[in-house]
Short mmCIF file of the C-alpha atoms (twelve columns), coordinates in Angstrom:
data_MODEL
# 
_entry.id   MODEL 
# 
loop_
_atom_site.group_PDB 
_atom_site.id 
_atom_site.type_symbol 
_atom_site.label_atom_id 
_atom_site.label_alt_id 
_atom_site.label_comp_id 
_atom_site.label_asym_id 
_atom_site.label_seq_id 
_atom_site.Cartn_x 
_atom_site.Cartn_y 
_atom_site.Cartn_z 
_atom_site.pdbx_PDB_model_num 
ATOM 1   C CA . SER A 1   -71.097 -33.284 -41.181 1 
ATOM 2   C CA . CYS A 2   -72.736 -33.008 -37.782 1 
ATOM 3   C CA . VAL A 3   -71.422 -33.906 -34.342 1 
ATOM 4   C CA . LEU A 4   -73.882 -34.880 -31.674 1 
ATOM 5   C CA . ILE A 5   -72.910 -34.068 -28.122 1 
ATOM 6   C CA . GLU A 6   -74.899 -35.655 -25.325 1 
ATOM 7   C CA . PHE A 7   -74.979 -34.206 -21.807 1 
ATOM 8   C CA . ARG A 8   -76.046 -36.358 -18.887 1 
ATOM 9   C CA . PHE A 9   -76.924 -34.839 -15.538 1 
ATOM 10  C CA . MET A 10  -77.066 -37.168 -12.580 1 
ATOM 11  C CA . PRO A 11  -79.033 -36.481 -9.437  1 
ATOM 12  C CA . ARG A 12  -77.254 -35.052 -6.493  1 
ATOM 13  C CA . GLY A 13  -77.240 -38.273 -4.593  1 
ATOM 14  C CA . ASP A 14  -75.721 -40.285 -7.466  1 
ATOM 15  C CA . GLN A 15  -72.598 -38.103 -7.570  1 
ATOM 16  C CA . LYS A 16  -71.509 -38.826 -4.032  1 
ATOM 17  C CA . GLY A 17  -68.114 -40.412 -3.869  1 
ATOM 18  C CA . ARG A 18  -67.080 -39.508 -7.410  1 
ATOM 19  C CA . GLY A 19  -63.805 -37.713 -8.066  1 
ATOM 20  C CA . ARG A 20  -63.610 -34.319 -9.788  1 
ATOM 21  C CA . GLN A 21  -63.941 -34.803 -13.580 1 
ATOM 22  C CA . SER A 22  -63.071 -31.286 -14.885 1 
ATOM 23  C CA . PRO A 23  -61.678 -28.042 -13.515 1 
ATOM 24  C CA . GLY A 24  -64.948 -26.124 -13.891 1 
ATOM 25  C CA . ILE A 25  -65.825 -23.001 -12.017 1 
ATOM 26  C CA . GLY A 26  -67.646 -22.216 -8.829  1 
ATOM 27  C CA . ARG A 27  -65.017 -23.448 -6.373  1 
ATOM 28  C CA . PRO A 28  -64.452 -21.736 -3.064  1 
ATOM 29  C CA . ARG A 29  -61.414 -19.483 -2.680  1 
ATOM 30  C CA . GLY A 30  -58.183 -21.297 -1.934  1 
ATOM 31  C CA . TRP A 31  -58.873 -24.455 -3.967  1 
ATOM 32  C CA . SER A 32  -55.867 -25.829 -5.825  1 
ATOM 33  C CA . PRO A 33  -55.982 -28.361 -8.674  1 
ATOM 34  C CA . VAL A 34  -53.142 -30.342 -7.079  1 
ATOM 35  C CA . GLN A 35  -55.207 -30.953 -3.960  1 
ATOM 36  C CA . ALA A 36  -57.212 -34.119 -3.624  1 
ATOM 37  C CA . ALA A 37  -60.953 -33.901 -4.157  1 
ATOM 38  C CA . THR A 38  -62.840 -33.356 -0.906  1 
ATOM 39  C CA . PRO A 39  -66.534 -33.545 -0.126  1 
ATOM 40  C CA . GLU A 40  -66.637 -29.749 0.021   1 
ATOM 41  C CA . ASP A 41  -65.225 -29.546 -3.524  1 
ATOM 42  C CA . GLU A 42  -67.792 -31.996 -4.788  1 
ATOM 43  C CA . ASP A 43  -70.602 -30.009 -3.191  1 
ATOM 44  C CA . ALA A 44  -69.331 -26.803 -4.821  1 
ATOM 45  C CA . GLU A 45  -69.371 -28.385 -8.281  1 
ATOM 46  C CA . GLU A 46  -72.836 -29.786 -7.675  1 
ATOM 47  C CA . ASP A 47  -73.982 -26.296 -6.686  1 
ATOM 48  C CA . GLU A 48  -72.713 -24.961 -10.002 1 
ATOM 49  C CA . VAL A 49  -74.476 -27.572 -12.120 1 
ATOM 50  C CA . CYS A 50  -77.748 -27.172 -10.267 1 
ATOM 51  C CA . ALA A 51  -77.624 -23.387 -10.378 1 
ATOM 52  C CA . GLN A 52  -77.160 -23.403 -14.145 1 
ATOM 53  C CA . HIS A 53  -80.352 -25.420 -14.625 1 
ATOM 54  C CA . GLY A 54  -82.412 -23.661 -12.002 1 
ATOM 55  C CA . ASP A 55  -82.722 -26.719 -9.806  1 
ATOM 56  C CA . TYR A 56  -80.780 -25.411 -6.869  1 
ATOM 57  C CA . GLN A 57  -80.253 -22.113 -5.046  1 
ATOM 58  C CA . LEU A 58  -76.706 -21.073 -4.195  1 
ATOM 59  C CA . ASP A 59  -75.793 -20.809 -0.567  1 
ATOM 60  C CA . GLU A 60  -75.850 -17.318 0.854   1 
ATOM 61  C CA . GLU A 61  -72.158 -17.296 1.709   1 
ATOM 62  C CA . TYR A 62  -71.174 -17.457 -1.985  1 
ATOM 63  C CA . THR A 63  -71.642 -14.828 -4.670  1 
ATOM 64  C CA . ALA A 64  -70.594 -14.710 -8.349  1 
ATOM 65  C CA . VAL A 65  -67.547 -12.558 -9.117  1 
ATOM 66  C CA . GLY A 66  -66.215 -12.908 -12.679 1 
ATOM 67  C CA . ASP A 67  -65.813 -16.605 -13.405 1 
ATOM 68  C CA . GLU A 68  -65.516 -17.712 -9.780  1 
ATOM 69  C CA . TYR A 69  -67.681 -17.897 -6.724  1 
ATOM 70  C CA . GLU A 70  -66.101 -16.029 -3.860  1 
ATOM 71  C CA . GLU A 71  -67.103 -15.773 -0.290  1 
ATOM 72  C CA . VAL A 72  -68.544 -12.431 0.761   1 
ATOM 73  C CA . GLU A 73  -66.382 -10.874 3.435   1 
ATOM 74  C CA . ASN A 74  -67.232 -8.388  6.085   1 
ATOM 75  C CA . SER A 75  -66.918 -4.734  4.939   1 
ATOM 76  C CA . GLU A 76  -64.692 -3.863  7.896   1 
ATOM 77  C CA . ASP A 77  -62.372 -6.708  7.054   1 
ATOM 78  C CA . GLU A 78  -62.232 -5.597  3.411   1 
ATOM 79  C CA . LEU A 79  -61.292 -2.044  4.370   1 
ATOM 80  C CA . GLN A 80  -58.602 -3.270  6.713   1 
ATOM 81  C CA . ALA A 81  -57.222 -5.562  4.013   1 
ATOM 82  C CA . ASP A 82  -57.139 -2.649  1.559   1 
ATOM 83  C CA . ARG A 83  -55.233 -0.593  4.089   1 
ATOM 84  C CA . ASP A 84  -52.772 -3.399  4.661   1 
ATOM 85  C CA . GLN A 85  -52.162 -3.647  0.891   1 
ATOM 86  C CA . GLN A 86  -51.857 0.160   0.654   1 
ATOM 87  C CA . ILE A 87  -54.836 0.371   -1.671  1 
ATOM 88  C CA . LEU A 88  -56.423 2.849   0.709   1 
ATOM 89  C CA . GLN A 89  -54.097 5.426   2.204   1 
ATOM 90  C CA . GLU A 90  -54.324 6.599   5.725   1 
ATOM 91  C CA . ALA A 91  -54.906 10.304  6.369   1 
ATOM 92  C CA . CYS A 92  -51.552 12.076  6.494   1 
ATOM 93  C CA . LEU A 93  -50.684 15.042  8.711   1 
ATOM 94  C CA . PRO A 94  -53.886 15.140  10.752  1 
ATOM 95  C CA . VAL A 95  -55.009 18.440  12.237  1 
ATOM 96  C CA . SER A 96  -56.442 19.003  15.679  1 
ATOM 97  C CA . GLY A 97  -59.190 21.486  14.895  1 
ATOM 98  C CA . ALA A 98  -61.292 23.368  12.375  1 
ATOM 99  C CA . PRO A 99  -59.789 25.599  9.659   1 
ATOM 100 C CA . LEU A 100 -58.146 28.637  11.198  1 
ATOM 101 C CA . ALA A 101 -57.976 32.131  9.730   1 
ATOM 102 C CA . PRO A 102 -54.433 33.443  9.166   1 
ATOM 103 C CA . SER A 103 -53.072 35.624  11.940  1 
ATOM 104 C CA . GLU A 104 -50.670 38.550  11.772  1 
ATOM 105 C CA . GLY A 105 -47.702 36.533  12.925  1 
ATOM 106 C CA . PRO A 106 -46.344 33.272  11.520  1 
ATOM 107 C CA . PRO A 107 -47.975 29.976  12.529  1 
ATOM 108 C CA . LYS A 108 -46.922 28.659  15.900  1 
ATOM 109 C CA . ASP A 109 -46.560 25.076  14.784  1 
ATOM 110 C CA . ALA A 110 -47.250 22.725  11.873  1 
ATOM 111 C CA . ASP A 111 -50.805 22.034  13.040  1 
ATOM 112 C CA . GLU A 112 -51.717 25.718  12.968  1 
ATOM 113 C CA . TYR A 113 -50.127 26.105  9.553   1 
ATOM 114 C CA . LEU A 114 -52.184 23.240  8.107   1 
ATOM 115 C CA . ARG A 115 -55.388 24.674  9.577   1 
ATOM 116 C CA . GLN A 116 -54.620 28.018  7.954   1 
ATOM 117 C CA . VAL A 117 -54.032 26.264  4.626   1 
ATOM 118 C CA . GLN A 118 -57.429 24.594  4.952   1 
ATOM 119 C CA . TRP A 119 -59.023 27.959  5.655   1 
ATOM 120 C CA . GLU A 120 -57.465 29.509  2.534   1 
ATOM 121 C CA . ARG A 121 -58.427 26.527  0.425   1 
ATOM 122 C CA . LEU A 122 -62.089 26.887  1.387   1 
ATOM 123 C CA . ARG A 123 -62.049 30.502  0.186   1 
ATOM 124 C CA . CYS A 124 -60.100 30.060  -3.063  1 
ATOM 125 C CA . PRO A 125 -62.231 30.573  -6.190  1 
ATOM 126 C CA . GLU A 126 -62.755 27.534  -8.362  1 
ATOM 127 C CA . VAL A 127 -62.037 29.513  -11.536 1 
ATOM 128 C CA . VAL A 128 -59.319 32.151  -11.762 1 
ATOM 129 C CA . ASP A 129 -58.921 34.520  -14.728 1 
ATOM 130 C CA . VAL A 130 -55.361 35.596  -15.481 1 
ATOM 131 C CA . GLU A 131 -53.741 37.499  -18.310 1 
ATOM 132 C CA . VAL A 132 -50.952 35.577  -20.023 1 
ATOM 133 C CA . GLN A 133 -48.619 37.449  -22.336 1 
ATOM 134 C CA . ASP A 134 -47.963 35.374  -25.427 1 
ATOM 135 C CA . ARG A 135 -44.384 36.013  -26.506 1 
ATOM 136 C CA . SER A 136 -44.373 33.312  -29.157 1 
ATOM 137 C CA . LEU A 137 -46.224 35.626  -31.549 1 
ATOM 138 C CA . GLU A 138 -43.380 38.122  -31.445 1 
ATOM 139 C CA . ARG A 139 -40.838 35.391  -32.129 1 
ATOM 140 C CA . ARG A 140 -42.888 34.141  -35.061 1 
ATOM 141 C CA . LYS A 141 -43.055 37.608  -36.575 1 
ATOM 142 C CA . LYS A 142 -39.335 38.073  -36.116 1 
ATOM 143 C CA . HIS A 143 -38.192 34.728  -37.441 1 
ATOM 144 C CA . GLY A 144 -40.888 34.121  -40.048 1 
ATOM 145 C CA . GLY A 145 -42.979 31.419  -38.389 1 
ATOM 146 C CA . PRO A 146 -42.753 28.424  -36.042 1 
ATOM 147 C CA . LEU A 147 -40.903 26.268  -38.563 1 
ATOM 148 C CA . THR A 148 -38.078 28.654  -39.458 1 
ATOM 149 C CA . GLY A 149 -34.846 29.549  -37.758 1 
ATOM 150 C CA . LYS A 150 -32.259 27.586  -35.836 1 
ATOM 151 C CA . GLU A 151 -31.128 27.042  -32.283 1 
ATOM 152 C CA . GLY A 152 -34.532 26.234  -30.824 1 
ATOM 153 C CA . LYS A 153 -36.573 28.469  -33.121 1 
ATOM 154 C CA . GLY A 154 -38.155 25.608  -34.993 1 
ATOM 155 C CA . GLY A 155 -36.482 22.331  -34.166 1 
ATOM 156 C CA . LEU A 156 -35.894 19.688  -36.821 1 
ATOM 157 C CA . LEU A 157 -38.591 20.999  -39.154 1 
ATOM 158 C CA . ALA A 158 -36.730 24.305  -39.397 1 
ATOM 159 C CA . LEU A 159 -34.068 22.581  -41.470 1 
ATOM 160 C CA . PHE A 160 -36.623 21.852  -44.198 1 
ATOM 161 C CA . SER A 161 -38.430 25.179  -44.295 1 
ATOM 162 C CA . ALA A 162 -37.488 28.399  -46.051 1 
ATOM 163 C CA . PRO A 163 -39.343 31.641  -46.778 1 
ATOM 164 C CA . GLU A 164 -40.430 32.476  -50.276 1 
ATOM 165 C CA . VAL A 165 -38.258 34.856  -52.244 1 
ATOM 166 C CA . PRO A 166 -39.819 38.343  -52.131 1 
ATOM 167 C CA . ALA A 167 -41.324 39.522  -55.397 1 
ATOM 168 C CA . GLU A 168 -38.885 42.426  -55.603 1 
ATOM 169 C CA . MET A 169 -35.952 39.975  -55.472 1 
ATOM 170 C CA . CYS A 170 -37.290 37.348  -57.891 1 
ATOM 171 C CA . HIS A 171 -35.747 36.861  -61.315 1 
ATOM 172 C CA . SER A 172 -37.766 36.734  -64.493 1 
ATOM 173 C CA . SER A 173 -38.722 33.416  -66.047 1 
ATOM 174 C CA . LYS A 174 -37.334 34.472  -69.435 1 
ATOM 175 C CA . TRP A 175 -33.933 35.166  -67.917 1 
ATOM 176 C CA . ALA A 176 -34.042 31.835  -66.092 1 
ATOM 177 C CA . GLY A 177 -34.766 30.044  -69.368 1 
ATOM 178 C CA . ASP A 178 -31.750 31.637  -71.041 1 
ATOM 179 C CA . VAL A 179 -29.556 30.704  -68.077 1 
ATOM 180 C CA . ALA A 180 -30.773 27.101  -68.165 1 
ATOM 181 C CA . ARG A 181 -30.042 26.699  -71.893 1 
ATOM 182 C CA . ALA A 182 -26.553 28.149  -71.563 1 
ATOM 183 C CA . PHE A 183 -25.808 26.002  -68.524 1 
ATOM 184 C CA . ARG A 184 -26.872 22.797  -70.304 1 
ATOM 185 C CA . VAL A 185 -24.379 23.611  -73.044 1 
ATOM 186 C CA . LEU A 186 -21.716 24.106  -70.382 1 
ATOM 187 C CA . ARG A 187 -22.559 20.736  -68.849 1 
ATOM 188 C CA . THR A 188 -22.137 19.095  -72.249 1 
ATOM 189 C CA . HIS A 189 -18.594 20.448  -72.537 1 
ATOM 190 C CA . SER A 190 -17.884 19.378  -68.954 1 
ATOM 191 C CA . ALA A 191 -19.036 15.816  -69.623 1 
ATOM 192 C CA . ARG A 192 -16.852 15.665  -72.759 1 
ATOM 193 C CA . ALA A 193 -13.843 16.833  -70.751 1 
ATOM 194 C CA . ARG A 194 -14.416 14.134  -68.117 1 
ATOM 195 C CA . ARG A 195 -14.715 11.364  -70.725 1 
ATOM 196 C CA . ALA A 196 -11.340 12.372  -72.171 1 
ATOM 197 C CA . ILE A 197 -9.556  11.647  -68.864 1 
ATOM 198 C CA . PRO A 198 -7.936  8.158   -68.628 1 
ATOM 199 C CA . GLU A 199 -9.082  6.021   -65.719 1 
ATOM 200 C CA . ASP A 200 -5.629  5.919   -64.129 1 
ATOM 201 C CA . GLN A 201 -5.657  9.721   -63.812 1 
ATOM 202 C CA . VAL A 202 -9.012  10.007  -62.022 1 
ATOM 203 C CA . LYS A 203 -8.707  11.440  -58.522 1 
ATOM 204 C CA . GLN A 204 -10.819 11.606  -55.409 1 
ATOM 205 C CA . LEU A 205 -10.506 14.448  -52.878 1 
ATOM 206 C CA . ASN A 206 -11.960 14.327  -49.394 1 
ATOM 207 C CA . TYR A 207 -13.854 17.104  -47.642 1 
ATOM 208 C CA . GLU A 208 -10.816 18.678  -46.028 1 
ATOM 209 C CA . GLU A 209 -8.912  18.874  -49.314 1 
ATOM 210 C CA . TRP A 210 -11.867 20.525  -51.005 1 
ATOM 211 C CA . ARG A 211 -12.169 23.039  -48.169 1 
ATOM 212 C CA . ARG A 212 -8.588  24.109  -48.778 1 
ATOM 213 C CA . HIS A 213 -9.256  24.519  -52.512 1 
ATOM 214 C CA . VAL A 214 -12.445 26.516  -51.909 1 
ATOM 215 C CA . SER A 215 -10.768 28.835  -49.413 1 
ATOM 216 C CA . ARG A 216 -7.725  29.773  -51.548 1 
ATOM 217 C CA . ASP A 217 -8.251  28.706  -55.186 1 
ATOM 218 C CA . ARG A 218 -10.681 29.243  -58.013 1 
ATOM 219 C CA . PRO A 219 -12.381 26.398  -59.898 1 
ATOM 220 C CA . SER A 220 -10.941 25.187  -63.194 1 
ATOM 221 C CA . THR A 221 -11.849 22.597  -65.786 1 
ATOM 222 C CA . GLU A 222 -8.479  20.873  -65.387 1 
ATOM 223 C CA . LEU A 223 -9.115  20.294  -61.683 1 
ATOM 224 C CA . LEU A 224 -12.755 19.230  -61.890 1 
ATOM 225 C CA . ALA A 225 -12.490 17.008  -64.985 1 
ATOM 226 C CA . VAL A 226 -10.188 14.527  -63.226 1 
ATOM 227 C CA . GLN A 227 -12.510 14.066  -60.213 1 
ATOM 228 C CA . ASP A 228 -14.639 10.965  -59.842 1 
ATOM 229 C CA . PHE A 229 -18.306 10.807  -58.863 1 
ATOM 230 C CA . VAL A 230 -17.695 10.737  -55.099 1 
ATOM 231 C CA . SER A 231 -15.196 13.594  -55.211 1 
ATOM 232 C CA . LEU A 232 -17.663 15.852  -57.058 1 
ATOM 233 C CA . ASN A 233 -20.286 15.057  -54.437 1 
ATOM 234 C CA . HIS A 234 -17.815 16.108  -51.749 1 
ATOM 235 C CA . LEU A 235 -17.210 19.388  -53.557 1 
ATOM 236 C CA . LEU A 236 -20.922 20.195  -53.700 1 
ATOM 237 C CA . VAL A 237 -21.292 19.544  -49.969 1 
ATOM 238 C CA . VAL A 238 -18.338 21.828  -49.160 1 
ATOM 239 C CA . ALA A 239 -19.644 24.616  -51.436 1 
ATOM 240 C CA . VAL A 240 -23.131 24.494  -49.901 1 
ATOM 241 C CA . ASP A 241 -21.611 24.465  -46.407 1 
ATOM 242 C CA . LYS A 242 -19.647 27.618  -47.209 1 
ATOM 243 C CA . ILE A 243 -22.712 29.496  -48.486 1 
ATOM 244 C CA . GLU A 244 -24.748 28.365  -45.496 1 
ATOM 245 C CA . ALA A 245 -21.985 29.447  -43.113 1 
ATOM 246 C CA . GLU A 246 -21.943 32.922  -44.680 1 
ATOM 247 C CA . TYR A 247 -25.702 33.172  -44.257 1 
ATOM 248 C CA . ASP A 248 -25.518 32.111  -40.606 1 
ATOM 249 C CA . THR A 249 -22.779 34.639  -39.898 1 
ATOM 250 C CA . PHE A 250 -24.655 37.449  -41.608 1 
ATOM 251 C CA . SER A 251 -27.919 36.536  -39.858 1 
ATOM 252 C CA . SER A 252 -26.223 36.569  -36.442 1 
ATOM 253 C CA . CYS A 253 -24.660 39.956  -37.160 1 
ATOM 254 C CA . VAL A 254 -28.041 41.369  -38.130 1 
ATOM 255 C CA . GLU A 255 -29.651 40.196  -34.884 1 
ATOM 256 C CA . GLU A 256 -26.813 41.476  -32.684 1 
ATOM 257 C CA . ALA A 257 -26.048 44.699  -34.556 1 
ATOM 258 C CA . ASP A 258 -26.374 48.074  -32.827 1 
ATOM 259 C CA . THR A 259 -28.601 50.734  -34.354 1 
ATOM 260 C CA . GLY A 260 -25.619 52.785  -35.441 1 
ATOM 261 C CA . ALA A 261 -23.779 50.003  -37.268 1 
ATOM 262 C CA . ALA A 262 -25.077 48.206  -40.329 1 
ATOM 263 C CA . PRO A 263 -23.501 44.766  -40.803 1 
ATOM 264 C CA . THR A 264 -22.642 43.807  -44.345 1 
ATOM 265 C CA . LEU A 265 -21.987 40.549  -46.111 1 
ATOM 266 C CA . ASN A 266 -18.512 39.202  -46.691 1 
ATOM 267 C CA . HIS A 267 -18.695 39.555  -50.466 1 
ATOM 268 C CA . ASP A 268 -15.428 37.760  -51.211 1 
ATOM 269 C CA . SER A 269 -16.270 34.694  -49.137 1 
ATOM 270 C CA . LEU A 270 -19.822 34.414  -50.437 1 
ATOM 271 C CA . ASP A 271 -18.637 34.951  -54.014 1 
ATOM 272 C CA . ALA A 272 -16.169 32.073  -53.631 1 
ATOM 273 C CA . GLY A 273 -18.912 29.775  -52.344 1 
ATOM 274 C CA . VAL A 274 -21.234 30.678  -55.229 1 
ATOM 275 C CA . GLU A 275 -18.461 30.187  -57.798 1 
ATOM 276 C CA . TRP A 276 -17.521 26.736  -56.499 1 
ATOM 277 C CA . ALA A 277 -21.176 25.699  -56.235 1 
ATOM 278 C CA . HIS A 278 -21.685 26.752  -59.866 1 
ATOM 279 C CA . ALA A 279 -18.658 24.678  -60.899 1 
ATOM 280 C CA . ALA A 280 -19.841 21.618  -58.955 1 
ATOM 281 C CA . LEU A 281 -23.275 21.802  -60.581 1 
ATOM 282 C CA . ALA A 282 -21.612 21.965  -63.994 1 
ATOM 283 C CA . PHE A 283 -19.831 18.626  -63.430 1 
ATOM 284 C CA . VAL A 284 -22.265 16.680  -61.231 1 
ATOM 285 C CA . GLU A 285 -23.566 13.477  -62.814 1 
ATOM 286 C CA . GLU A 286 -27.148 12.724  -63.773 1 
ATOM 287 C CA . PRO A 287 -29.444 11.099  -62.859 1 
ATOM 288 C CA . LEU A 288 -29.117 12.684  -59.449 1 
ATOM 289 C CA . VAL A 289 -28.684 10.384  -56.466 1 
ATOM 290 C CA . ASP A 290 -30.539 11.050  -53.229 1 
ATOM 291 C CA . ASP A 291 -27.615 12.761  -51.496 1 
ATOM 292 C CA . ILE A 292 -27.067 15.177  -54.389 1 
ATOM 293 C CA . GLN A 293 -30.768 16.034  -54.423 1 
ATOM 294 C CA . PHE A 294 -30.608 16.711  -50.695 1 
ATOM 295 C CA . GLN A 295 -27.606 19.018  -51.137 1 
ATOM 296 C CA . MET A 296 -29.401 20.912  -53.894 1 
ATOM 297 C CA . GLN A 297 -32.423 21.338  -51.643 1 
ATOM 298 C CA . ARG A 298 -30.099 22.675  -48.933 1 
ATOM 299 C CA . LEU A 299 -28.664 25.115  -51.446 1 
ATOM 300 C CA . ARG A 300 -32.131 26.265  -52.500 1 
ATOM 301 C CA . ARG A 301 -33.310 26.826  -48.921 1 
ATOM 302 C CA . THR A 302 -30.148 28.721  -47.969 1 
ATOM 303 C CA . CYS A 303 -30.430 30.958  -51.026 1 
ATOM 304 C CA . GLN A 304 -34.075 31.724  -50.256 1 
ATOM 305 C CA . ARG A 305 -33.274 32.601  -46.644 1 
ATOM 306 C CA . LEU A 306 -30.444 34.865  -47.698 1 
ATOM 307 C CA . MET A 307 -32.603 36.684  -50.245 1 
ATOM 308 C CA . ALA A 308 -35.403 37.157  -47.694 1 
ATOM 309 C CA . LEU A 309 -33.001 38.442  -45.040 1 
ATOM 310 C CA . VAL A 310 -31.395 41.011  -47.334 1 
ATOM 311 C CA . HIS A 311 -34.818 42.165  -48.529 1 
ATOM 312 C CA . GLU A 312 -36.010 42.486  -44.924 1 
ATOM 313 C CA . ARG A 313 -33.072 44.740  -44.092 1 
ATOM 314 C CA . GLN A 314 -33.813 46.812  -47.166 1 
ATOM 315 C CA . ALA A 315 -37.495 47.143  -46.282 1 
ATOM 316 C CA . ASN A 316 -36.847 48.074  -42.664 1 
ATOM 317 C CA . LYS A 317 -34.137 50.586  -43.583 1 
ATOM 318 C CA . VAL A 318 -31.812 49.331  -40.876 1 
ATOM 319 C CA . ALA A 319 -28.944 51.475  -42.100 1 
ATOM 320 C CA . SER A 320 -30.919 54.730  -42.376 1 
ATOM 321 C CA . GLU A 321 -29.269 56.092  -39.220 1 
ATOM 322 C CA . ALA A 322 -25.800 55.863  -40.779 1 
ATOM 323 C CA . PRO A 323 -26.188 57.499  -44.201 1 
ATOM 324 C CA . GLU A 324 -22.461 58.013  -44.674 1 
ATOM 325 C CA . ASN A 325 -21.789 54.301  -45.079 1 
ATOM 326 C CA . GLY A 326 -24.783 52.204  -44.065 1 
ATOM 327 C CA . GLU A 327 -27.194 53.015  -46.881 1 
ATOM 328 C CA . GLY A 328 -24.657 52.453  -49.642 1 
ATOM 329 C CA . ALA A 329 -23.472 49.205  -48.111 1 
ATOM 330 C CA . LEU A 330 -27.047 48.013  -47.811 1 
ATOM 331 C CA . CYS A 331 -27.786 48.701  -51.477 1 
ATOM 332 C CA . ASN A 332 -24.585 46.927  -52.469 1 
ATOM 333 C CA . ASP A 333 -25.663 43.846  -50.503 1 
ATOM 334 C CA . VAL A 334 -29.015 43.739  -52.310 1 
ATOM 335 C CA . VAL A 335 -27.443 43.992  -55.757 1 
ATOM 336 C CA . PHE A 336 -24.665 41.546  -54.945 1 
ATOM 337 C CA . VAL A 337 -26.943 38.904  -53.442 1 
ATOM 338 C CA . ARG A 338 -29.648 39.152  -56.066 1 
ATOM 339 C CA . ALA A 339 -27.257 38.671  -58.982 1 
ATOM 340 C CA . ARG A 340 -25.458 35.614  -57.585 1 
ATOM 341 C CA . ILE A 341 -28.189 33.901  -55.616 1 
ATOM 342 C CA . SER A 342 -30.697 34.217  -58.455 1 
ATOM 343 C CA . LEU A 343 -28.219 32.356  -60.663 1 
ATOM 344 C CA . LEU A 344 -28.040 29.431  -58.244 1 
ATOM 345 C CA . LEU A 345 -31.812 29.340  -57.791 1 
ATOM 346 C CA . ALA A 346 -32.296 29.253  -61.558 1 
ATOM 347 C CA . LEU A 347 -29.821 26.378  -61.954 1 
ATOM 348 C CA . VAL A 348 -31.227 24.293  -59.114 1 
ATOM 349 C CA . GLY A 349 -34.845 24.815  -60.133 1 
ATOM 350 C CA . ASP A 350 -34.873 25.119  -63.937 1 
ATOM 351 C CA . VAL A 351 -31.992 22.763  -64.783 1 
ATOM 352 C CA . PHE A 352 -32.210 20.080  -62.075 1 
ATOM 353 C CA . GLY A 353 -35.887 20.453  -61.115 1 
ATOM 354 C CA . GLN A 354 -35.271 20.888  -57.374 1 
ATOM 355 C CA . HIS A 355 -38.046 23.330  -56.540 1 
# 
């Protein structure tokens, strides 16, 4: 379909006396649509129509700005208007003379001070070469990179980053396979023990109750078999928190230790955390929910950090200055950590697939 639109242009003289038909453009500044049509308004619209068809030249006092015709103002008036609207700022703190070279004594007044500042500014180089000592490189070497560490050493990303386990501390894949097969058998017995518990005997412990058990008791099948899904999740969180707390304490002691004292791990506390984490993993339900996967990833990262820290102390021979007790304690830490932490890493990675 086609729509035919017809435009009719009337001579200038035939439009006299007619009212305004459409808003249009080309009106002088200050026109309002609520005002009655005036002869000046009609002339402005006639100027627009004629200018579009080349039949009429615009008056000199009007010029096109955007979609309107505005009257050209005097440049002095424009500058004064800009100053009144604070578009142009007046010169602040004027000085009474040329730039002045600094004297031996202090400036006599504010004017002399500003002139001296102008003099120095004229003689300042545009480009200045300075030597900046980059201390971030030392922190990265010490803490393993920009995404590791806590308390401002890496921010939020530090919580999801962990160093790789050194090759000297890694366990063999064959040993990990044997551990995974034995642990799956253990999980089968654990699931059978839980199914034998009547529903009215199922319990649920909160975080605080599990913290008391972890601090003073040892895990048992009788205790864990009667726990429901939520209670076992609570236990895993508490066990991971305990291992992470031991790592944080040991890491702080390493950073603050004197050269003559070699800090050692709290073997009993760490051993309790590893034992309860092993028990929780034996009873946790599959498929794993998101929160359990997150806790296993926390456990993996904490174990990797602990292994790397102990290996770093071994490599740097921190305890070499105290051979009577430091060297033996250091070797005991390496053996103790590698045996227990490798077990947890094998379970989390080879059994549950949380690499």
